[in-house]
mmCIF file of C-alpha atoms in Angstrom:
data_model
loop_
_atom_site.group_PDB
_atom_site.id
_atom_site.type_symbol
_atom_site.label_atom_id
_atom_site.label_comp_id
_atom_site.label_asym_id
_atom_site.label_seq_id
_atom_site.Cartn_x
_atom_site.Cartn_y
_atom_site.Cartn_z
ATOM 1 C CA UNK A 19 -2.895 -6.202 53.606
ATOM 2 C CA UNK A 20 -5.026 -7.813 50.378
ATOM 3 C CA UNK A 21 -3.368 -10.264 48.776
ATOM 4 C CA UNK A 22 -4.511 -11.816 45.216
ATOM 5 C CA UNK A 23 -2.747 -15.136 44.293
ATOM 6 C CA UNK A 24 -3.632 -16.488 40.851
ATOM 7 C CA UNK A 25 -2.104 -20.263 40.278
ATOM 8 C CA UNK A 26 -3.814 -23.284 38.522
ATOM 9 C CA UNK A 27 -2.139 -25.843 41.335
ATOM 10 C CA UNK A 28 -4.298 -26.057 44.026
ATOM 11 C CA UNK A 29 -1.526 -26.900 46.646
ATOM 12 C CA UNK A 30 0.175 -23.681 45.950
ATOM 13 C CA UNK A 31 -2.922 -21.641 46.170
ATOM 14 C CA UNK A 32 -3.887 -23.189 49.749
ATOM 15 C CA UNK A 33 -0.012 -22.937 50.960
ATOM 16 C CA UNK A 34 0.114 -19.519 49.910
ATOM 17 C CA UNK A 35 -3.316 -19.084 52.189
ATOM 18 C CA UNK A 36 -1.822 -20.769 55.107
ATOM 19 C CA UNK A 37 1.236 -18.493 55.027
ATOM 20 C CA UNK A 38 -0.303 -15.428 54.501
ATOM 21 C CA UNK A 39 -3.443 -15.824 57.056
ATOM 22 C CA UNK A 40 -0.283 -17.123 59.374
ATOM 23 C CA UNK A 41 0.585 -13.583 59.236
ATOM 24 C CA UNK A 42 -2.532 -11.715 59.668
ATOM 25 C CA UNK A 43 -3.158 -11.425 55.275
ATOM 26 C CA UNK A 44 -6.720 -10.878 53.868
ATOM 27 C CA UNK A 45 -6.291 -13.507 51.574
ATOM 28 C CA UNK A 46 -8.422 -14.705 48.025
ATOM 29 C CA UNK A 47 -6.656 -17.243 45.494
ATOM 30 C CA UNK A 48 -8.199 -18.045 42.345
ATOM 31 C CA UNK A 49 -7.421 -20.634 39.357
ATOM 32 C CA UNK A 50 -7.113 -18.652 36.351
ATOM 33 C CA UNK A 51 -5.876 -15.583 35.246
ATOM 34 C CA UNK A 52 -9.421 -14.433 33.968
ATOM 35 C CA UNK A 53 -10.811 -14.765 37.008
ATOM 36 C CA UNK A 54 -8.067 -13.156 38.880
ATOM 37 C CA UNK A 55 -8.172 -10.395 36.886
ATOM 38 C CA UNK A 56 -12.495 -9.653 37.121
ATOM 39 C CA UNK A 57 -11.484 -9.662 40.876
ATOM 40 C CA UNK A 58 -9.034 -6.961 40.740
ATOM 41 C CA UNK A 59 -11.233 -5.155 39.432
ATOM 42 C CA UNK A 60 -14.167 -5.745 41.478
ATOM 43 C CA UNK A 61 -12.260 -5.897 44.773
ATOM 44 C CA UNK A 62 -8.942 -4.394 44.715
ATOM 45 C CA UNK A 63 -5.396 -5.877 46.385
ATOM 46 C CA UNK A 64 -2.679 -4.510 47.871
ATOM 47 C CA UNK A 65 0.003 -7.278 45.704
ATOM 48 C CA UNK A 66 -0.703 -9.918 43.457
ATOM 49 C CA UNK A 67 0.569 -13.654 43.824
ATOM 50 C CA UNK A 68 0.665 -14.427 39.985
ATOM 51 C CA UNK A 69 1.827 -17.842 38.629
ATOM 52 C CA UNK A 70 3.499 -17.787 35.034
ATOM 53 C CA UNK A 71 2.489 -21.167 33.743
ATOM 54 C CA UNK A 72 -1.650 -22.083 33.696
ATOM 55 C CA UNK A 73 -3.857 -23.078 31.005
ATOM 56 C CA UNK A 74 -6.142 -20.552 29.633
ATOM 57 C CA UNK A 75 -4.532 -16.974 30.088
ATOM 58 C CA UNK A 76 -1.060 -17.543 31.164
ATOM 59 C CA UNK A 77 0.715 -15.594 33.522
ATOM 60 C CA UNK A 78 2.259 -13.076 30.580
ATOM 61 C CA UNK A 79 -1.217 -12.350 29.254
ATOM 62 C CA UNK A 80 -2.498 -11.809 33.155
ATOM 63 C CA UNK A 81 0.501 -9.557 33.548
ATOM 64 C CA UNK A 82 0.272 -7.624 30.321
ATOM 65 C CA UNK A 83 -3.553 -6.539 31.087
ATOM 66 C CA UNK A 84 -3.308 -6.536 34.650
ATOM 67 C CA UNK A 85 -0.528 -3.574 33.921
ATOM 68 C CA UNK A 86 -3.240 -2.284 31.991
ATOM 69 C CA UNK A 87 -5.807 -2.191 34.942
ATOM 70 C CA UNK A 88 -3.430 -1.108 37.446
ATOM 71 C CA UNK A 89 0.154 0.068 36.795
ATOM 72 C CA UNK A 90 1.321 0.603 40.255
ATOM 73 C CA UNK A 91 0.123 -2.538 42.552
ATOM 74 C CA UNK A 92 3.213 -4.574 43.251
ATOM 75 C CA UNK A 93 3.127 -8.051 41.245
ATOM 76 C CA UNK A 94 5.258 -11.484 41.991
ATOM 77 C CA UNK A 95 5.628 -13.639 39.708
ATOM 78 C CA UNK A 96 6.010 -17.520 41.285
ATOM 79 C CA UNK A 97 7.369 -20.090 38.757
ATOM 80 C CA UNK A 98 9.127 -23.167 38.189
ATOM 81 C CA UNK A 99 9.808 -22.069 34.352
ATOM 82 C CA UNK A 100 12.970 -20.168 35.352
ATOM 83 C CA UNK A 101 14.197 -18.816 32.001
ATOM 84 C CA UNK A 102 16.318 -15.620 31.893
ATOM 85 C CA UNK A 103 14.250 -14.405 28.674
ATOM 86 C CA UNK A 104 10.837 -15.037 30.331
ATOM 87 C CA UNK A 105 12.399 -13.088 33.785
ATOM 88 C CA UNK A 106 13.356 -10.365 31.698
ATOM 89 C CA UNK A 107 9.864 -10.072 29.967
ATOM 90 C CA UNK A 108 8.351 -10.436 33.015
ATOM 91 C CA UNK A 109 10.061 -7.397 34.316
ATOM 92 C CA UNK A 110 9.833 -5.316 30.923
ATOM 93 C CA UNK A 111 5.888 -6.350 31.472
ATOM 94 C CA UNK A 112 6.151 -4.867 35.208
ATOM 95 C CA UNK A 113 6.348 -7.431 37.213
ATOM 96 C CA UNK A 114 8.174 -6.482 40.751
ATOM 97 C CA UNK A 115 9.691 -9.715 42.167
ATOM 98 C CA UNK A 116 10.582 -12.948 40.561
ATOM 99 C CA UNK A 117 9.669 -15.724 42.970
ATOM 100 C CA UNK A 118 11.087 -19.502 41.929
ATOM 101 C CA UNK A 119 9.085 -22.515 42.803
ATOM 102 C CA UNK A 120 9.474 -24.316 44.992
ATOM 103 C CA UNK A 121 9.662 -21.790 47.378
ATOM 104 C CA UNK A 122 9.028 -21.566 51.660
ATOM 105 C CA UNK A 123 7.438 -19.274 53.735
ATOM 106 C CA UNK A 124 10.277 -17.023 54.319
ATOM 107 C CA UNK A 125 11.244 -16.364 50.385
ATOM 108 C CA UNK A 126 7.232 -16.010 49.920
ATOM 109 C CA UNK A 127 6.842 -13.312 52.948
ATOM 110 C CA UNK A 128 10.307 -11.886 51.610
ATOM 111 C CA UNK A 129 9.043 -11.406 48.264
ATOM 112 C CA UNK A 130 5.953 -9.728 49.554
ATOM 113 C CA UNK A 131 8.004 -7.727 51.393
ATOM 114 C CA UNK A 132 10.644 -6.661 48.255
ATOM 115 C CA UNK A 133 7.336 -5.929 45.969
ATOM 116 C CA UNK A 134 5.598 -3.619 48.643
ATOM 117 C CA UNK A 135 9.198 -1.762 48.823
ATOM 118 C CA UNK A 136 10.214 -1.497 44.868
ATOM 119 C CA UNK A 137 6.665 -0.032 44.754
ATOM 120 C CA UNK A 138 6.938 2.313 47.027
ATOM 121 C CA UNK A 139 8.027 5.788 45.391
ATOM 122 C CA UNK A 140 10.463 6.867 47.858
ATOM 123 C CA UNK A 141 12.556 3.469 47.086
ATOM 124 C CA UNK A 142 12.709 5.163 43.488
ATOM 125 C CA UNK A 143 15.833 7.498 42.334
ATOM 126 C CA UNK A 144 15.544 10.228 40.234
ATOM 127 C CA UNK A 145 15.469 7.749 37.200
ATOM 128 C CA UNK A 146 12.942 5.966 38.431
ATOM 129 C CA UNK A 147 14.750 2.674 38.667
ATOM 130 C CA UNK A 148 14.186 0.853 41.913
ATOM 131 C CA UNK A 149 17.178 0.411 44.324
ATOM 132 C CA UNK A 150 18.529 -3.205 44.138
#
């Protein structure tokens, strides 16, 4: 699986790369939302891990633009900024999973699995909601 990690923190990007590579995934990480969107268009990915708080184009704006480009790709929002209204806005914009920082390998892998599951059309009920 091809996974794009967009996070301005180098340590977070490197941790995600190591964890996901061990699991056999092809991972690309970038420090900025703009670069993430460019790479998504050029290279295509199966899942995006997106930091919420970044300098320049923040996670909300990146998510908004990402959804205009690809409405179906699972997006896991990673953040240390856990506020209910921000989480709701991310979900409204199409984030698939909310992953609070700090997280460990099991939480990361579980979030990706939930993201993939919720983007599967068979997991939707007739109203279009995900099973939860």
